[in-house]
């Protein structure tokens, strides 16, 4: 089980330094490959020499150019990022990102061999019609013929990631930061639906939305879930580590 931290914009420089010092004292070196961090882009330098997998929270869809203020996927890759979140609901709802924007960014990530963590999920009003929303958010991937042939350098990735080209993170909007979560059955059915719909071997599915050391226990039994994307509960080193312990 992979546990990923989405720090959003809630982690400052000093707090991140403290976090990494405490987290390093909790995690054995053989366990490090079970985590992925998504720090704010300006804190990426802290991960350059760390032995953790990490990635960007968002990138611009061009590899380079006169794009003042945007996040460069190329620079993140050069600094050691291996992953990137795509289409997080906060990007979609707060910053108006469309599926077309997401697809453009996906294409650049492919070129740079960064593994996309594509976030999908329905809002509360669509909770019982979620397959329709998920199909809309995922349908363009089915046309992506190139997408299983990424130019991996497998030695850079642990065994778990070796053969994958995409992680889909199911994150219902109504669950993010609310304490409300789907039932285990609902989650397993949805993750199964995603894998079945995309029908590709190289996919892993994560769940995100109000995961903490209590909620994770039941979800870790979902056979179609390969990892968790954690927001609020990833800000404390001990709390984040406890989530991992509950999955062992
Ligand atoms: P949460 O956020 O764990 O605070 O609900 C998850 C996310 O937005 O990725």
XYZ file of C-alpha atoms and ligand atoms in Angstrom:
257
model
C 0.000 0.000 0.000
C 1.320 3.417 -0.981
C 0.608 6.422 1.220
C 0.848 9.800 -0.492
C 0.859 13.213 1.170
C -0.848 16.116 -0.556
C 0.446 19.064 1.446
C -1.522 21.533 -0.684
C -0.524 25.048 0.403
C -0.617 24.145 4.087
C 3.065 23.500 4.738
C 5.594 26.280 5.248
C 9.370 25.966 4.906
C 10.201 25.655 8.634
C 7.329 23.274 9.297
C 8.417 21.106 6.339
C 12.009 20.921 7.629
C 10.716 19.838 11.042
C 8.317 17.358 9.459
C 11.085 15.681 7.447
C 13.385 15.445 10.468
C 10.670 13.732 12.546
C 9.418 11.578 9.700
C 12.920 10.337 8.904
C 13.297 9.249 12.519
C 10.059 7.239 12.296
C 10.519 5.495 8.932
C 13.018 2.726 8.355
C 14.997 3.045 5.114
C 13.355 -0.094 3.671
C 9.890 1.484 4.179
C 10.625 4.753 2.429
C 9.512 3.562 -0.969
C 5.956 3.255 0.322
C 5.467 7.022 0.478
C 5.058 9.803 -2.047
C 5.106 13.475 -1.095
C 3.441 16.280 -3.000
C 4.939 19.447 -1.502
C 4.169 22.969 -2.745
C 6.517 23.543 -5.725
C 8.565 26.135 -3.818
C 9.534 23.447 -1.260
C 10.741 20.953 -3.883
C 14.372 21.735 -3.019
C 13.859 20.057 0.356
C 13.203 16.773 -1.407
C 16.119 16.942 -3.808
C 18.416 15.095 -1.408
C 15.743 13.153 0.486
C 15.293 9.481 -0.131
C 11.545 9.748 -0.709
C 9.500 9.673 -3.880
C 7.817 12.969 -4.510
C 6.089 15.010 -7.167
C 4.425 18.236 -8.186
C 0.922 19.271 -7.176
C 0.319 20.977 -10.501
C 2.275 21.948 -13.605
C 1.840 24.103 -16.665
C 1.246 22.192 -19.877
C 4.247 23.670 -21.738
C 7.733 22.283 -21.093
C 9.305 25.764 -21.108
C 8.723 29.299 -22.296
C 7.717 32.787 -21.212
C 5.198 31.661 -18.618
C 5.983 33.772 -15.558
C 4.751 32.248 -12.334
C 3.883 28.789 -13.653
C 5.278 25.491 -12.343
C 7.768 23.810 -14.649
C 7.367 20.030 -14.922
C 10.782 19.841 -16.560
C 12.484 21.537 -13.609
C 10.619 19.283 -11.163
C 11.784 16.235 -13.104
C 15.375 17.475 -13.070
C 15.154 17.940 -9.318
C 14.086 14.327 -8.863
C 10.275 14.383 -8.999
C 8.807 11.155 -10.351
C 5.082 11.924 -10.030
C 2.634 14.758 -10.500
C -0.935 15.313 -9.349
C -3.298 16.164 -12.178
C -6.818 17.543 -12.075
C -7.173 17.685 -8.300
C -10.706 18.863 -7.490
C -9.300 22.096 -6.044
C -7.711 22.769 -9.454
C -10.951 21.896 -11.222
C -13.351 23.803 -8.932
C -11.283 26.722 -7.648
C -9.101 27.354 -10.694
C -11.531 26.278 -13.418
C -9.338 23.532 -14.859
C -11.158 21.530 -17.538
C -10.657 17.977 -18.772
C -8.975 19.515 -21.839
C -6.428 21.312 -19.606
C -5.853 18.066 -17.733
C -5.235 16.191 -20.971
C -2.668 18.751 -22.159
C -0.780 18.454 -18.885
C -0.994 14.661 -19.055
C 0.659 14.740 -22.441
C 3.623 16.747 -21.117
C 4.011 14.424 -18.125
C 4.235 11.532 -20.552
C 6.953 13.225 -22.528
C 8.933 13.838 -19.357
C 8.269 10.372 -17.928
C 6.600 11.668 -14.810
C 3.847 9.369 -13.505
C 0.520 11.215 -13.470
C -1.702 10.838 -10.430
C -4.966 11.753 -12.097
C -7.564 12.881 -9.560
C -11.191 12.201 -10.401
C -14.394 12.287 -8.392
C -17.948 13.499 -8.293
C -19.536 16.318 -6.326
C -22.200 15.612 -3.693
C -25.129 16.133 -6.073
C -23.700 13.427 -8.352
C -22.860 10.982 -5.603
C -25.312 8.381 -6.834
C -24.542 9.046 -10.484
C -20.786 8.925 -10.110
C -20.029 6.513 -12.936
C -21.335 9.076 -15.437
C -18.976 11.745 -14.028
C -16.028 9.367 -13.827
C -16.537 8.288 -17.428
C -16.423 11.931 -18.506
C -13.243 12.549 -16.515
C -11.570 9.394 -17.834
C -12.904 8.875 -21.351
C -10.104 10.793 -23.100
C -7.520 8.417 -21.654
C -9.048 5.528 -23.549
C -7.961 7.236 -26.777
C -4.412 7.686 -25.622
C -2.699 5.013 -27.636
C 0.820 6.020 -26.665
C 0.104 5.985 -23.057
C 1.309 2.529 -22.028
C 4.707 3.081 -23.583
C 6.326 5.590 -21.343
C 10.101 6.004 -21.550
C 10.688 4.706 -18.038
C 13.976 4.373 -16.389
C 12.772 1.520 -14.217
C 15.818 1.552 -11.987
C 14.525 4.838 -10.603
C 11.304 3.312 -9.405
C 10.548 0.713 -6.752
C 8.999 -2.589 -7.746
C 5.471 -1.392 -7.067
C 5.745 1.324 -9.723
C 7.810 -0.507 -12.295
C 5.064 -1.414 -14.696
C 2.641 1.388 -14.161
C 2.019 4.413 -16.306
C -0.874 6.000 -14.458
C -2.327 6.281 -10.997
C -5.973 7.273 -10.792
C -6.877 8.814 -7.446
C -10.589 8.584 -6.748
C -11.392 11.602 -4.597
C -15.102 12.384 -4.233
C -15.366 16.161 -3.839
C -17.842 15.774 -0.963
C -15.307 13.764 0.994
C -12.303 16.097 0.773
C -11.669 17.740 4.131
C -15.216 16.992 5.370
C -14.821 13.846 7.467
C -17.442 12.170 5.272
C -16.285 9.085 3.349
C -17.815 6.476 1.040
C -18.592 3.054 2.477
C -16.012 0.323 1.926
C -18.362 -1.330 -0.557
C -18.972 1.933 -2.452
C -15.232 2.550 -2.653
C -14.349 -0.928 -3.802
C -17.059 -0.854 -6.469
C -15.864 2.528 -7.723
C -12.202 1.510 -7.864
C -13.210 -1.676 -9.671
C -15.258 0.391 -12.114
C -12.257 2.654 -12.853
C -9.905 -0.255 -13.523
C -12.495 -2.056 -15.585
C -13.452 1.036 -17.584
C -9.873 1.947 -18.504
C -9.050 -1.681 -19.068
C -5.292 -1.218 -18.866
C -2.881 -3.275 -16.843
C -0.584 -0.416 -15.994
C -2.980 1.394 -13.659
C -3.094 1.696 -9.903
C -5.992 3.258 -8.025
C -5.701 5.415 -4.925
C -8.419 6.797 -2.713
C -8.370 10.299 -1.215
C -10.838 12.145 0.997
C -10.781 12.448 4.804
C -8.231 9.670 5.252
C -6.680 9.561 8.707
C -5.407 6.845 11.011
C -8.998 5.883 11.934
C -10.708 5.913 8.525
C -7.861 4.186 6.705
C -8.213 0.902 8.574
C -11.366 -0.310 6.798
C -10.329 1.066 3.427
C -6.999 -0.724 3.500
C -9.015 -3.930 3.008
C -10.424 -2.747 -0.345
C -8.945 -5.126 -2.877
C -9.092 -2.596 -5.745
C -7.341 0.184 -3.816
C -3.530 0.366 -4.055
C -2.858 3.495 -2.036
C -4.170 6.640 -0.365
C -3.800 10.329 -1.078
C -3.916 12.159 2.238
C -4.456 15.892 2.710
C -5.041 17.287 6.221
C -3.737 14.210 8.055
C -0.427 14.303 6.152
C 0.698 17.504 7.867
C 1.841 15.827 11.077
C 4.743 13.382 10.798
C 3.379 11.119 13.521
C -0.186 11.237 12.190
C 0.948 10.481 8.652
C 3.156 7.624 9.799
C 0.268 6.158 11.839
C -1.794 5.939 8.639
C 0.932 3.788 7.131
C 1.115 1.620 10.257
C -2.619 0.950 10.091
C -2.149 -0.460 6.588
C 0.593 -2.928 7.514
P -8.155 15.426 2.824
O -7.680 15.884 1.373
O -7.391 14.199 3.192
O -7.829 16.610 3.714
O -9.630 15.171 2.756
C -7.382 14.941 0.372
C -7.003 15.622 -0.919
O -7.528 16.722 -1.197
O -6.178 15.100 -1.695
